Short mmCIF file of C-alpha atoms in Angstrom, two decimals:
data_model
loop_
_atom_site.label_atom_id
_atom_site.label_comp_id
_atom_site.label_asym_id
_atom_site.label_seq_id
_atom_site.Cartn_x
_atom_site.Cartn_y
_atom_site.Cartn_z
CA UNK A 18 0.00 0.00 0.00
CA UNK A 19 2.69 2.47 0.73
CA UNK A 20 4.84 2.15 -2.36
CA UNK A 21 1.18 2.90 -4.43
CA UNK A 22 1.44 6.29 -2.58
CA UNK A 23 4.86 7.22 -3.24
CA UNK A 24 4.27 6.54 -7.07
CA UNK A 25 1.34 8.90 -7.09
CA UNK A 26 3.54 11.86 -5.58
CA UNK A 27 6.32 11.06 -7.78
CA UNK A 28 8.19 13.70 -8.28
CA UNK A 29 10.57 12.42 -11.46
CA UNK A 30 8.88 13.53 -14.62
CA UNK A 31 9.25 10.43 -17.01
CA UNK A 32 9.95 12.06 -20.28
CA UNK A 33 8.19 10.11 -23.18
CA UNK A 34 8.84 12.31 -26.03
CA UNK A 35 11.15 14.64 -27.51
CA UNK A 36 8.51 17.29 -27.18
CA UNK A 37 7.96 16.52 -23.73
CA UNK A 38 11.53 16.49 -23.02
CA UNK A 39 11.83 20.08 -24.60
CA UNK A 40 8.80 21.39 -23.03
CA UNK A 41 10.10 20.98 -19.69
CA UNK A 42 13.58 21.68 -20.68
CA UNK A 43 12.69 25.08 -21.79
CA UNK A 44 9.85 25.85 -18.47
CA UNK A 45 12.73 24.66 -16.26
CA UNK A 46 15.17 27.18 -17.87
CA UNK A 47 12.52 30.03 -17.93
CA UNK A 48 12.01 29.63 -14.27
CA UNK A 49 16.01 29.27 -13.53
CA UNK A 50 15.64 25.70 -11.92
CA UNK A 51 18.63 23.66 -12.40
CA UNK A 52 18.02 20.56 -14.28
CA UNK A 53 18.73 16.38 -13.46
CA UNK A 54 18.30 13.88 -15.55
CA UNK A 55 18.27 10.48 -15.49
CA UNK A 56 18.96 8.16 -18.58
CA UNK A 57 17.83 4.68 -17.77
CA UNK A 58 16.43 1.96 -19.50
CA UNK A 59 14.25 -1.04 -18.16
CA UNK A 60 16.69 -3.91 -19.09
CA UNK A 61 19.33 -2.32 -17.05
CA UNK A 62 19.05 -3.31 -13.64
CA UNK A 63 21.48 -0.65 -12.08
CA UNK A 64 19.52 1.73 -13.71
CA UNK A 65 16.48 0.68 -11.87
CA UNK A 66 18.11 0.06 -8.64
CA UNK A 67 18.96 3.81 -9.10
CA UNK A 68 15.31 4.61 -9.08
CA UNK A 69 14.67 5.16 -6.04
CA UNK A 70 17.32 7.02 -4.84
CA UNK A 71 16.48 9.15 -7.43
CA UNK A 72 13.28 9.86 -6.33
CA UNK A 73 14.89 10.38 -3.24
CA UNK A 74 17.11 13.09 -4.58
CA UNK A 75 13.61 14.45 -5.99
CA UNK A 76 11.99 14.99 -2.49
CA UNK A 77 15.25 16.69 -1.09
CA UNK A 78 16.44 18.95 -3.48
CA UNK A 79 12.96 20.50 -4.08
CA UNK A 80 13.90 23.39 -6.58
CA UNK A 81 15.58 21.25 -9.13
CA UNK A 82 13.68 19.45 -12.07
CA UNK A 83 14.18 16.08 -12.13
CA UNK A 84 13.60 13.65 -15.38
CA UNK A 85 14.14 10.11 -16.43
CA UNK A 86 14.43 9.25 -20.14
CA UNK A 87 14.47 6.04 -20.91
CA UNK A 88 16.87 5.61 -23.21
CA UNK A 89 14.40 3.23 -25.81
CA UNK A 90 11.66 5.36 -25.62
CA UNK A 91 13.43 8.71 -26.40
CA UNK A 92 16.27 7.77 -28.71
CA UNK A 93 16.15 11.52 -30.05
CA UNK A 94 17.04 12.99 -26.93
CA UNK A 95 19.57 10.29 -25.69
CA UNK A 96 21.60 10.43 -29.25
CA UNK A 97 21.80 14.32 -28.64
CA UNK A 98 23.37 13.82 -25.50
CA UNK A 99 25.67 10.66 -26.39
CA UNK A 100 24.37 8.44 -23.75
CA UNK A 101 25.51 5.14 -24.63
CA UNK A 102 25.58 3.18 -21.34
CA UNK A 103 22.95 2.97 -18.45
CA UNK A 104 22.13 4.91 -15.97
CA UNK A 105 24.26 8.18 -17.11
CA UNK A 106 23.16 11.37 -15.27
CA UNK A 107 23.08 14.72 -16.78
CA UNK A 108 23.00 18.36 -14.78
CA UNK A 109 21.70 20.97 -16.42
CA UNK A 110 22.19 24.48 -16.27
CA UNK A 111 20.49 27.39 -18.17
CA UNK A 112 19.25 24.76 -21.05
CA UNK A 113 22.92 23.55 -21.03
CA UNK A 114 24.70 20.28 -19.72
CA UNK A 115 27.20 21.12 -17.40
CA UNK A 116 27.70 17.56 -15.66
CA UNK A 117 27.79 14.13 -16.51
CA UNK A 118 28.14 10.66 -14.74
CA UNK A 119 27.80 7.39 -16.44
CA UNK A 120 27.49 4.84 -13.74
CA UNK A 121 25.27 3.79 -10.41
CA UNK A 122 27.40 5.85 -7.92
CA UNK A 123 24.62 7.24 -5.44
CA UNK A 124 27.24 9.11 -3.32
CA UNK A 125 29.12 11.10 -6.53
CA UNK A 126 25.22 11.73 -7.91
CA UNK A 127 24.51 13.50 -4.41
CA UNK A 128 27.85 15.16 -4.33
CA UNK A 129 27.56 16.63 -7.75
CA UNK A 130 23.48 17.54 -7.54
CA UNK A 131 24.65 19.72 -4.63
CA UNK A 132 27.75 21.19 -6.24
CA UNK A 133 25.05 22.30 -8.93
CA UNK A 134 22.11 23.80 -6.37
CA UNK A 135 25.12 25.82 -4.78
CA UNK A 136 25.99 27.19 -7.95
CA UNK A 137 22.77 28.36 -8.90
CA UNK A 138 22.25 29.81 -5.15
CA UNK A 139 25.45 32.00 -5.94
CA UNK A 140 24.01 32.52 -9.02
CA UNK A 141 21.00 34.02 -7.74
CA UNK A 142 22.84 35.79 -5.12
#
């Protein structure tokens, strides 16, 4: 019964089309909110074990946008970005990638999503 609840409050937009993806991309960089995304794909099981620490990141870091392409879905947006192994994370700044990690490293994901909120707090300083 619980997890049911946490998937209705998710708050990871799953990106299912290139539209999509540039709809958000361009509302998140109209409102200045720093950007995190999450290429993953359903066949790749540290990609899904990253889930929920994503969605964990999600609920503490409540100004940043957070996404998750899969990778088979949105081949458009993943080829753009030369994603070619699962999960690979991508910070965004302004529209722009500033960051990216290939690999399940929870800690270096955490380290780096902050390094990016304190930039955009000097930022807005």
């Amino acid at each position: 019964m619980e997890r049911q609840e946490e998937e209705k409050k998710s708050r990871v937009v799953k990106i299912g089309s290139k539209e999509s993806w540039e709809s958000y991309i361009s509302q998140a960089t109209n409102q200045g909110s720093p950007i995190v995304v999450h290429f993953t794909a359903s066949w790749c099981m540290p990609s899904v074990a990253m889930n929920p620490f994503f969605e964990e990141l999600a609920y503490t870091y409540q100004d940043v946008l957070f996404l998750a392409v899969d990778v088979d879905d949105v081949k458009e947006v993943a080829t753009k970005y030369e994603v070619k192994a699962m999960p690979t994370f991508l910070l965004m700044k302004d529209g722009a990638q500033v960051d990216k990690l290939v690999g399940a490293n929870p800690d270096e994901i955490k380290k780096r999503i902050e390094g990016l909120v304190q930039s955009y707090q000097v930022y807005l300083a």
